[in-house]
């Protein structure tokens, strides 16, 4: 029961007046503690899958179990699930409120969940992602892209999630900053022993971080790549 099990997942959208299946009978199983990569051409449904697992895309058919929670289509996440599943988006600007300081962005989820010693926890969260504690007073526009993404990662980890969903977490950043954030993610996932589902277009990113990966095509898993195949594939594959 300690895995993520997705069966016959289907999501349809209205496109140009017709209903199209964006996820079309997708099957996937991810073990607890695994770092799992999702690869595939633009439009194949990677972000849609993450959005379903995050509870953001609530219209779907099929069967999804996230650890011991059976997800219910059409329903908001409640209880533990809201804390246990967290997502980091490609563009941290979009996920941080422009008029909230970093301290507030980090403090709110703690307060809402009744966590004690909020200030200490905010400082610890900043330490953990390598940001100075003075950043708590800053607004998103007063930080670099890499710093903003560190804040988004800190916030996702604040409530000790079991599943972390990462949708192209470094692709909006400069090359040198990308490497820093990838190393940070590698350190954090080991330290927290969380299950990670990572979408990236970059084979090297996937090979660097992931234990296994799925190649998606047209809303389904086309191929599963074990660790060895993943490394071989990253040497051979062009950027998707
Ligand atoms: N809310 C929506 N309404 C209508 N169509 C949508 C919606 N969200 C996604 N789509 C369509 O679903 C398909 C899959 O989108 P998705 O964002 O999951 O792809 P992706 O694999 O993440 O692509 P990329 O690599 O470009 O990020 C696309 O054709 C997209 O246009
Ligand atoms: Mg996407």
Tab-separated table of C-alpha atoms and ligand atoms in Angstrom, residues 46-47 167-168 199, ligand 2:
chain	number	residue	atom	x	y	z
A	46	UNK	CA	2.979	15.264	-18.234
A	47	UNK	CA	1.773	18.407	-16.460
A	167	UNK	CA	7.155	20.192	-13.001
A	168	UNK	CA	10.234	21.407	-14.903
A	199	UNK	CA	9.028	16.186	-15.149
B	2	LIG	MG1	4.060	20.628	-18.961
